């Protein structure tokens, strides 16, 4: 079989294609023929930036997100069978409950990932693909989709009639927008252009703020909400936007923080951070239970992810550069087989 391998922080010069034997599933494992993968910002951090908050093995098979078909199972495997269409949980050992470091092993990091024609995974880590999704659509779900779902469900789950704020048009924000509207939630979104504003409205956004035209966008949020602020912020901008997110949040509201603030804490206004009573939840993707619940929700509402562009397996390097340089609206997919 063919696979790609990457050296952390070496960019495209550290990326190469290789051939190896098709792996054999052991007890409780399944052999998956990978059909499609999708990219996330974590791949940019690992491959181009050479930094990531969790361990990354050298010469790793990259990419955390993938979907495929079970072709064989090992002894004792009962959750899946040959012919099943499945997606892989990024954290194969995190099945339910809160995250801890005993569950930190992750695909495309400390474990080989999905950028291969075949992979072997623990059957407990697999989630069945919704019947209404293609392989390419299914591959879009494991990181961005689960993160958005977890961000809406953490702490006190978002309730019908509440208001959320999503930042930008990255995949986590787009998933959060789609989920929130089906939950009966009002969505205010921010973006950088009139064209993206129209696309966000087409997905269901009730109000869109152009943060280039309105740099102090938290004031616009307050105006739209009659001064009260939003019940939840899906915070994907890190230190660069956290101050305004706090100032956009209603009393006793919640901020779901995706990503970190390391090396940028000087950009956060301390006075703003303590000017309101709110809760801050740091989101580490989600467990298999989050994943399964999200899939059931998507199936019941026939929801599909937003896909920006699809590349072939041999165009993996081009897909990485496109993701890094183009600010895609939706997921970048690699069709494997």
mmCIF file of C-alpha atoms in Angstrom:
data_model
loop_
_atom_site.group_PDB
_atom_site.id
_atom_site.type_symbol
_atom_site.label_atom_id
_atom_site.label_comp_id
_atom_site.label_asym_id
_atom_site.label_seq_id
_atom_site.Cartn_x
_atom_site.Cartn_y
_atom_site.Cartn_z
ATOM 1 C CA UNK A 1 0.000 0.000 0.000
ATOM 2 C CA UNK A 2 0.967 3.652 -0.381
ATOM 3 C CA UNK A 3 1.128 6.205 2.405
ATOM 4 C CA UNK A 4 2.599 9.607 3.115
ATOM 5 C CA UNK A 5 5.021 10.396 5.929
ATOM 6 C CA UNK A 6 6.020 13.759 7.353
ATOM 7 C CA UNK A 7 8.763 15.177 9.534
ATOM 8 C CA UNK A 8 7.488 17.770 11.976
ATOM 9 C CA UNK A 9 8.232 21.349 10.975
ATOM 10 C CA UNK A 10 10.010 20.444 7.714
ATOM 11 C CA UNK A 11 7.193 21.568 5.432
ATOM 12 C CA UNK A 12 6.892 19.966 2.003
ATOM 13 C CA UNK A 13 10.598 19.069 2.032
ATOM 14 C CA UNK A 14 9.899 16.706 4.925
ATOM 15 C CA UNK A 15 6.882 15.110 3.244
ATOM 16 C CA UNK A 16 7.280 11.980 1.135
ATOM 17 C CA UNK A 17 5.291 9.077 -0.255
ATOM 18 C CA UNK A 18 6.248 5.500 0.607
ATOM 19 C CA UNK A 19 5.096 1.923 0.049
ATOM 20 C CA UNK A 20 4.698 -0.721 2.728
ATOM 21 C CA UNK A 21 2.818 -3.929 3.390
ATOM 22 C CA UNK A 22 -0.881 -3.696 4.117
ATOM 23 C CA UNK A 23 -1.175 -4.009 7.925
ATOM 24 C CA UNK A 24 -2.954 -6.939 9.565
ATOM 25 C CA UNK A 25 -5.581 -6.269 12.258
ATOM 26 C CA UNK A 26 -4.893 -7.736 15.678
ATOM 27 C CA UNK A 27 -7.424 -8.678 18.390
ATOM 28 C CA UNK A 28 -10.171 -6.077 18.644
ATOM 29 C CA UNK A 29 -8.900 -4.166 15.620
ATOM 30 C CA UNK A 30 -10.216 -3.433 12.131
ATOM 31 C CA UNK A 31 -8.434 -2.962 8.817
ATOM 32 C CA UNK A 32 -9.858 0.090 7.006
ATOM 33 C CA UNK A 33 -9.515 0.898 3.315
ATOM 34 C CA UNK A 34 -9.292 4.672 3.518
ATOM 35 C CA UNK A 35 -11.574 6.438 1.059
ATOM 36 C CA UNK A 36 -11.023 10.097 1.952
ATOM 37 C CA UNK A 37 -9.230 12.389 4.403
ATOM 38 C CA UNK A 38 -9.624 16.044 5.358
ATOM 39 C CA UNK A 39 -7.247 18.738 6.539
ATOM 40 C CA UNK A 40 -7.346 20.818 9.698
ATOM 41 C CA UNK A 41 -5.182 23.591 11.109
ATOM 42 C CA UNK A 42 -3.389 20.965 13.228
ATOM 43 C CA UNK A 43 -1.724 19.693 10.028
ATOM 44 C CA UNK A 44 -0.421 23.191 9.342
ATOM 45 C CA UNK A 45 1.017 23.358 12.862
ATOM 46 C CA UNK A 46 2.677 19.952 12.643
ATOM 47 C CA UNK A 47 3.971 19.997 9.063
ATOM 48 C CA UNK A 48 4.807 23.672 8.498
ATOM 49 C CA UNK A 49 5.143 25.312 11.923
ATOM 50 C CA UNK A 50 6.776 22.488 13.848
ATOM 51 C CA UNK A 51 4.712 23.049 16.975
ATOM 52 C CA UNK A 52 1.835 21.202 18.591
ATOM 53 C CA UNK A 53 0.627 20.953 22.213
ATOM 54 C CA UNK A 54 0.739 17.127 22.203
ATOM 55 C CA UNK A 55 3.577 14.754 21.227
ATOM 56 C CA UNK A 56 4.158 14.065 17.531
ATOM 57 C CA UNK A 57 6.225 11.077 16.462
ATOM 58 C CA UNK A 58 8.960 11.475 13.887
ATOM 59 C CA UNK A 59 8.229 10.231 10.379
ATOM 60 C CA UNK A 60 4.522 10.093 11.192
ATOM 61 C CA UNK A 61 1.767 9.216 8.742
ATOM 62 C CA UNK A 62 -0.047 12.580 8.933
ATOM 63 C CA UNK A 63 -3.690 13.719 9.041
ATOM 64 C CA UNK A 64 -6.174 12.957 11.799
ATOM 65 C CA UNK A 65 -9.427 12.902 9.811
ATOM 66 C CA UNK A 66 -10.484 10.053 7.570
ATOM 67 C CA UNK A 67 -13.314 7.783 6.501
ATOM 68 C CA UNK A 68 -13.327 4.431 4.783
ATOM 69 C CA UNK A 69 -14.605 0.875 4.604
ATOM 70 C CA UNK A 70 -13.853 -2.027 6.924
ATOM 71 C CA UNK A 71 -12.233 -4.817 4.901
ATOM 72 C CA UNK A 72 -11.190 -7.191 7.709
ATOM 73 C CA UNK A 73 -11.406 -7.496 11.492
ATOM 74 C CA UNK A 74 -9.188 -9.143 14.061
ATOM 75 C CA UNK A 75 -10.088 -11.800 16.589
ATOM 76 C CA UNK A 76 -12.825 -10.787 18.998
ATOM 77 C CA UNK A 77 -13.929 -7.692 17.082
ATOM 78 C CA UNK A 78 -17.725 -7.329 17.251
ATOM 79 C CA UNK A 79 -18.541 -3.600 16.887
ATOM 80 C CA UNK A 80 -17.812 -3.484 13.152
ATOM 81 C CA UNK A 81 -17.718 -5.950 10.268
ATOM 82 C CA UNK A 82 -16.362 -6.022 6.712
ATOM 83 C CA UNK A 83 -18.340 -3.684 4.476
ATOM 84 C CA UNK A 84 -19.146 -1.156 7.203
ATOM 85 C CA UNK A 85 -18.441 2.486 6.362
ATOM 86 C CA UNK A 86 -16.653 4.114 9.280
ATOM 87 C CA UNK A 87 -14.877 7.243 10.502
ATOM 88 C CA UNK A 88 -11.987 7.325 12.936
ATOM 89 C CA UNK A 89 -11.996 9.140 16.278
ATOM 90 C CA UNK A 90 -8.931 11.347 16.559
ATOM 91 C CA UNK A 91 -8.312 10.200 20.148
ATOM 92 C CA UNK A 92 -8.811 6.404 19.877
ATOM 93 C CA UNK A 93 -8.586 5.899 23.661
ATOM 94 C CA UNK A 94 -10.983 8.700 24.642
ATOM 95 C CA UNK A 95 -14.352 6.991 24.520
ATOM 96 C CA UNK A 96 -16.346 9.078 27.008
ATOM 97 C CA UNK A 97 -16.050 11.392 29.988
ATOM 98 C CA UNK A 98 -13.612 14.286 30.462
ATOM 99 C CA UNK A 99 -10.250 14.406 28.723
ATOM 100 C CA UNK A 100 -7.059 13.407 30.518
ATOM 101 C CA UNK A 101 -3.495 12.736 29.437
ATOM 102 C CA UNK A 102 -3.973 8.964 29.604
ATOM 103 C CA UNK A 103 -6.228 9.426 26.555
ATOM 104 C CA UNK A 104 -3.978 11.861 24.678
ATOM 105 C CA UNK A 105 -2.669 9.473 21.985
ATOM 106 C CA UNK A 106 -3.982 10.858 18.703
ATOM 107 C CA UNK A 107 -4.026 10.024 15.027
ATOM 108 C CA UNK A 108 -1.552 11.978 12.931
ATOM 109 C CA UNK A 109 0.398 12.876 16.068
ATOM 110 C CA UNK A 110 1.727 10.338 18.534
ATOM 111 C CA UNK A 111 -0.017 7.681 16.407
ATOM 112 C CA UNK A 112 0.147 7.212 12.649
ATOM 113 C CA UNK A 113 -2.727 8.982 10.947
ATOM 114 C CA UNK A 114 -5.071 8.499 8.027
ATOM 115 C CA UNK A 115 -3.035 9.595 4.991
ATOM 116 C CA UNK A 116 -2.613 6.016 3.761
ATOM 117 C CA UNK A 117 -4.505 3.587 1.569
ATOM 118 C CA UNK A 118 -5.072 1.235 4.526
ATOM 119 C CA UNK A 119 -4.986 1.734 8.297
ATOM 120 C CA UNK A 120 -5.550 -0.507 11.294
ATOM 121 C CA UNK A 121 -7.544 0.975 14.179
ATOM 122 C CA UNK A 122 -9.108 -0.225 17.405
ATOM 123 C CA UNK A 123 -12.746 -0.991 16.697
ATOM 124 C CA UNK A 124 -13.743 1.075 19.761
ATOM 125 C CA UNK A 125 -12.388 4.160 17.991
ATOM 126 C CA UNK A 126 -14.710 3.813 14.989
ATOM 127 C CA UNK A 127 -18.021 5.558 14.340
ATOM 128 C CA UNK A 128 -20.424 4.524 11.576
ATOM 129 C CA UNK A 129 -20.821 6.936 8.653
ATOM 130 C CA UNK A 130 -24.338 8.416 8.287
ATOM 131 C CA UNK A 131 -26.016 6.884 5.262
ATOM 132 C CA UNK A 132 -26.737 10.269 3.644
ATOM 133 C CA UNK A 133 -23.059 11.291 3.498
ATOM 134 C CA UNK A 134 -20.471 10.503 0.847
ATOM 135 C CA UNK A 135 -16.995 9.314 1.830
ATOM 136 C CA UNK A 136 -15.620 12.810 1.215
ATOM 137 C CA UNK A 137 -18.319 14.382 3.400
ATOM 138 C CA UNK A 138 -17.775 11.815 6.153
ATOM 139 C CA UNK A 139 -14.042 12.548 6.205
ATOM 140 C CA UNK A 140 -14.845 16.157 7.081
ATOM 141 C CA UNK A 141 -16.382 15.326 10.474
ATOM 142 C CA UNK A 142 -13.878 13.916 13.018
ATOM 143 C CA UNK A 143 -12.006 17.073 14.047
ATOM 144 C CA UNK A 144 -13.932 20.220 13.094
ATOM 145 C CA UNK A 145 -17.401 18.694 13.375
ATOM 146 C CA UNK A 146 -16.825 17.043 16.745
ATOM 147 C CA UNK A 147 -15.081 20.157 18.078
ATOM 148 C CA UNK A 148 -18.050 22.338 17.140
ATOM 149 C CA UNK A 149 -20.521 19.871 18.646
ATOM 150 C CA UNK A 150 -18.527 19.669 21.890
ATOM 151 C CA UNK A 151 -18.255 23.468 21.988
ATOM 152 C CA UNK A 152 -22.055 23.757 21.937
ATOM 153 C CA UNK A 153 -22.625 20.986 24.473
ATOM 154 C CA UNK A 154 -19.930 21.708 27.080
ATOM 155 C CA UNK A 155 -20.810 23.279 30.436
ATOM 156 C CA UNK A 156 -24.514 24.089 30.228
ATOM 157 C CA UNK A 157 -25.578 22.876 26.760
ATOM 158 C CA UNK A 158 -26.876 25.574 24.446
ATOM 159 C CA UNK A 159 -30.658 25.913 24.582
ATOM 160 C CA UNK A 160 -33.320 26.753 22.013
ATOM 161 C CA UNK A 161 -33.902 30.489 21.811
ATOM 162 C CA UNK A 162 -30.420 31.456 22.986
ATOM 163 C CA UNK A 163 -27.878 33.390 20.918
ATOM 164 C CA UNK A 164 -24.360 32.360 19.940
ATOM 165 C CA UNK A 165 -21.499 34.176 18.266
ATOM 166 C CA UNK A 166 -19.299 32.380 15.740
ATOM 167 C CA UNK A 167 -16.018 33.887 14.574
ATOM 168 C CA UNK A 168 -14.936 33.762 10.943
ATOM 169 C CA UNK A 169 -15.680 31.107 8.344
ATOM 170 C CA UNK A 170 -13.362 28.276 9.329
ATOM 171 C CA UNK A 171 -14.794 24.782 9.445
ATOM 172 C CA UNK A 172 -15.431 24.711 13.210
ATOM 173 C CA UNK A 173 -17.421 27.936 12.952
ATOM 174 C CA UNK A 174 -19.381 26.649 9.949
ATOM 175 C CA UNK A 175 -20.273 23.417 11.732
ATOM 176 C CA UNK A 176 -21.292 25.368 14.848
ATOM 177 C CA UNK A 177 -23.520 27.608 12.724
ATOM 178 C CA UNK A 178 -25.232 24.628 11.087
ATOM 179 C CA UNK A 179 -25.724 22.757 14.378
ATOM 180 C CA UNK A 180 -26.967 25.829 16.236
ATOM 181 C CA UNK A 181 -29.641 26.667 13.670
ATOM 182 C CA UNK A 182 -31.053 23.114 13.879
ATOM 183 C CA UNK A 183 -31.096 23.489 17.663
ATOM 184 C CA UNK A 184 -33.252 26.609 17.367
ATOM 185 C CA UNK A 185 -30.472 29.024 18.304
ATOM 186 C CA UNK A 186 -29.948 32.556 16.986
ATOM 187 C CA UNK A 187 -26.525 32.934 15.334
ATOM 188 C CA UNK A 188 -24.431 36.059 14.950
ATOM 189 C CA UNK A 189 -21.341 35.516 12.804
ATOM 190 C CA UNK A 190 -18.295 37.601 11.992
ATOM 191 C CA UNK A 191 -16.427 37.597 8.696
ATOM 192 C CA UNK A 192 -14.089 39.709 6.581
ATOM 193 C CA UNK A 193 -15.926 40.240 3.283
ATOM 194 C CA UNK A 194 -19.383 40.852 1.788
ATOM 195 C CA UNK A 195 -19.060 37.649 -0.273
ATOM 196 C CA UNK A 196 -18.451 35.501 2.812
ATOM 197 C CA UNK A 197 -21.230 37.359 4.594
ATOM 198 C CA UNK A 198 -23.717 36.217 1.965
ATOM 199 C CA UNK A 199 -22.477 32.632 2.184
ATOM 200 C CA UNK A 200 -22.848 32.641 5.973
ATOM 201 C CA UNK A 201 -26.391 33.983 5.656
ATOM 202 C CA UNK A 202 -27.174 31.238 3.140
ATOM 203 C CA UNK A 203 -26.119 28.707 5.791
ATOM 204 C CA UNK A 204 -28.524 30.290 8.258
ATOM 205 C CA UNK A 205 -26.668 33.079 10.072
ATOM 206 C CA UNK A 206 -29.204 35.577 11.436
ATOM 207 C CA UNK A 207 -26.763 38.496 11.557
ATOM 208 C CA UNK A 208 -23.263 38.883 10.090
ATOM 209 C CA UNK A 209 -20.716 41.491 11.185
ATOM 210 C CA UNK A 210 -17.873 42.461 8.860
ATOM 211 C CA UNK A 211 -14.991 42.845 11.311
ATOM 212 C CA UNK A 212 -12.899 44.785 8.787
ATOM 213 C CA UNK A 213 -15.610 47.387 8.408
ATOM 214 C CA UNK A 214 -16.348 47.238 12.150
ATOM 215 C CA UNK A 215 -13.039 46.521 13.971
ATOM 216 C CA UNK A 216 -14.677 46.886 17.395
ATOM 217 C CA UNK A 217 -17.144 44.161 16.495
ATOM 218 C CA UNK A 218 -18.078 43.481 20.106
ATOM 219 C CA UNK A 219 -19.951 46.789 20.051
ATOM 220 C CA UNK A 220 -21.984 45.549 17.087
ATOM 221 C CA UNK A 221 -22.753 42.334 18.981
ATOM 222 C CA UNK A 222 -24.024 44.360 21.924
ATOM 223 C CA UNK A 223 -26.174 46.498 19.618
ATOM 224 C CA UNK A 224 -27.692 43.462 17.905
ATOM 225 C CA UNK A 225 -28.511 41.845 21.260
ATOM 226 C CA UNK A 226 -29.996 44.969 22.789
ATOM 227 C CA UNK A 227 -27.008 45.421 25.067
ATOM 228 C CA UNK A 228 -27.157 42.023 26.771
ATOM 229 C CA UNK A 229 -24.543 40.112 24.756
ATOM 230 C CA UNK A 230 -24.567 36.515 23.528
ATOM 231 C CA UNK A 231 -25.095 33.359 25.543
ATOM 232 C CA UNK A 232 -22.096 31.599 24.006
ATOM 233 C CA UNK A 233 -19.066 32.405 21.875
ATOM 234 C CA UNK A 234 -17.381 29.801 19.682
ATOM 235 C CA UNK A 235 -13.905 31.312 20.118
ATOM 236 C CA UNK A 236 -11.486 30.182 17.414
ATOM 237 C CA UNK A 237 -9.332 33.302 17.109
ATOM 238 C CA UNK A 238 -7.197 32.819 20.212
ATOM 239 C CA UNK A 239 -5.605 35.759 21.959
ATOM 240 C CA UNK A 240 -6.290 38.061 19.029
ATOM 241 C CA UNK A 241 -10.058 37.938 19.554
ATOM 242 C CA UNK A 242 -10.557 36.748 23.146
ATOM 243 C CA UNK A 243 -10.797 40.239 24.611
ATOM 244 C CA UNK A 244 -13.666 41.192 22.287
ATOM 245 C CA UNK A 245 -15.309 37.793 22.776
ATOM 246 C CA UNK A 246 -15.443 38.430 26.531
ATOM 247 C CA UNK A 247 -16.908 41.864 25.868
ATOM 248 C CA UNK A 248 -19.535 40.250 23.618
ATOM 249 C CA UNK A 249 -20.658 37.699 26.225
ATOM 250 C CA UNK A 250 -23.786 38.068 28.333
ATOM 251 C CA UNK A 251 -23.662 37.934 32.117
ATOM 252 C CA UNK A 252 -23.067 34.273 33.077
ATOM 253 C CA UNK A 253 -22.581 33.350 29.421
ATOM 254 C CA UNK A 254 -20.009 30.847 28.176
ATOM 255 C CA UNK A 255 -16.996 30.979 25.898
ATOM 256 C CA UNK A 256 -15.901 27.769 24.196
ATOM 257 C CA UNK A 257 -12.197 28.233 23.498
ATOM 258 C CA UNK A 258 -10.797 26.263 20.547
ATOM 259 C CA UNK A 259 -7.029 26.454 20.283
ATOM 260 C CA UNK A 260 -4.576 28.052 22.696
ATOM 261 C CA UNK A 261 -3.198 31.399 23.802
ATOM 262 C CA UNK A 262 0.455 30.388 24.183
ATOM 263 C CA UNK A 263 2.963 33.099 23.208
ATOM 264 C CA UNK A 264 0.156 35.612 22.661
ATOM 265 C CA UNK A 265 -1.112 36.350 26.177
ATOM 266 C CA UNK A 266 0.198 39.903 25.838
ATOM 267 C CA UNK A 267 -2.610 40.522 23.341
ATOM 268 C CA UNK A 268 -5.316 39.799 25.931
ATOM 269 C CA UNK A 269 -6.680 42.753 27.884
ATOM 270 C CA UNK A 270 -6.691 41.673 31.532
ATOM 271 C CA UNK A 271 -9.169 44.353 32.525
ATOM 272 C CA UNK A 272 -11.582 43.050 29.898
ATOM 273 C CA UNK A 273 -11.130 39.480 31.120
ATOM 274 C CA UNK A 274 -12.270 40.401 34.628
ATOM 275 C CA UNK A 275 -14.968 42.873 33.579
ATOM 276 C CA UNK A 276 -17.677 40.237 33.203
ATOM 277 C CA UNK A 277 -18.940 37.077 34.897
ATOM 278 C CA UNK A 278 -18.652 34.223 32.419
ATOM 279 C CA UNK A 279 -17.283 30.688 32.117
ATOM 280 C CA UNK A 280 -14.440 29.696 29.805
ATOM 281 C CA UNK A 281 -14.229 26.116 28.510
ATOM 282 C CA UNK A 282 -11.167 24.887 26.644
ATOM 283 C CA UNK A 283 -12.208 22.389 23.958
ATOM 284 C CA UNK A 284 -9.992 19.428 22.998
ATOM 285 C CA UNK A 285 -11.993 18.087 20.019
ATOM 286 C CA UNK A 286 -14.241 15.503 21.727
ATOM 287 C CA UNK A 287 -14.634 11.855 22.701
ATOM 288 C CA UNK A 288 -16.319 9.003 20.841
ATOM 289 C CA UNK A 289 -19.570 9.686 22.680
ATOM 290 C CA UNK A 290 -19.567 13.286 21.401
ATOM 291 C CA UNK A 291 -18.820 11.964 17.925
ATOM 292 C CA UNK A 292 -21.655 9.415 18.002
ATOM 293 C CA UNK A 293 -24.171 11.945 19.330
ATOM 294 C CA UNK A 294 -23.164 14.441 16.644
ATOM 295 C CA UNK A 295 -23.576 11.817 13.916
ATOM 296 C CA UNK A 296 -27.083 10.941 15.114
ATOM 297 C CA UNK A 297 -27.990 14.624 15.126
ATOM 298 C CA UNK A 298 -26.639 15.133 11.617
ATOM 299 C CA UNK A 299 -28.503 12.091 10.345
ATOM 300 C CA UNK A 300 -31.792 13.191 11.898
ATOM 301 C CA UNK A 301 -31.464 16.631 10.253
ATOM 302 C CA UNK A 302 -29.803 15.354 7.049
ATOM 303 C CA UNK A 303 -26.991 17.844 7.604
ATOM 304 C CA UNK A 304 -23.960 17.913 5.323
ATOM 305 C CA UNK A 305 -20.604 19.607 5.867
ATOM 306 C CA UNK A 306 -19.428 22.517 3.751
ATOM 307 C CA UNK A 307 -16.674 21.377 1.374
ATOM 308 C CA UNK A 308 -14.398 23.899 -0.303
ATOM 309 C CA UNK A 309 -12.311 21.681 -2.606
ATOM 310 C CA UNK A 310 -11.362 18.039 -3.219
ATOM 311 C CA UNK A 311 -7.846 16.894 -4.185
ATOM 312 C CA UNK A 312 -6.544 13.478 -5.223
ATOM 313 C CA UNK A 313 -4.176 11.332 -3.141
ATOM 314 C CA UNK A 314 -1.274 12.273 -5.403
ATOM 315 C CA UNK A 315 -2.084 15.973 -4.884
ATOM 316 C CA UNK A 316 -1.642 15.885 -1.104
ATOM 317 C CA UNK A 317 1.176 18.449 -1.204
ATOM 318 C CA UNK A 318 -0.985 20.769 -3.305
ATOM 319 C CA UNK A 319 -3.859 20.345 -0.850
ATOM 320 C CA UNK A 320 -1.615 21.368 2.040
ATOM 321 C CA UNK A 321 -0.424 24.502 0.242
ATOM 322 C CA UNK A 322 -3.983 25.387 -0.788
ATOM 323 C CA UNK A 323 -5.212 25.053 2.793
ATOM 324 C CA UNK A 324 -2.302 27.103 4.136
ATOM 325 C CA UNK A 325 -2.548 29.930 1.623
ATOM 326 C CA UNK A 326 -6.163 30.269 0.497
ATOM 327 C CA UNK A 327 -8.270 30.644 3.680
ATOM 328 C CA UNK A 328 -10.818 28.080 2.420
ATOM 329 C CA UNK A 329 -14.542 28.354 3.106
ATOM 330 C CA UNK A 330 -15.253 24.818 4.304
ATOM 331 C CA UNK A 331 -13.263 21.612 4.355
ATOM 332 C CA UNK A 332 -10.345 20.670 2.112
ATOM 333 C CA UNK A 333 -10.667 16.991 1.207
ATOM 334 C CA UNK A 334 -8.218 14.419 -0.184
ATOM 335 C CA UNK A 335 -9.814 11.543 -2.066
ATOM 336 C CA UNK A 336 -7.680 8.462 -1.323
ATOM 337 C CA UNK A 337 -9.423 5.628 -3.180
#
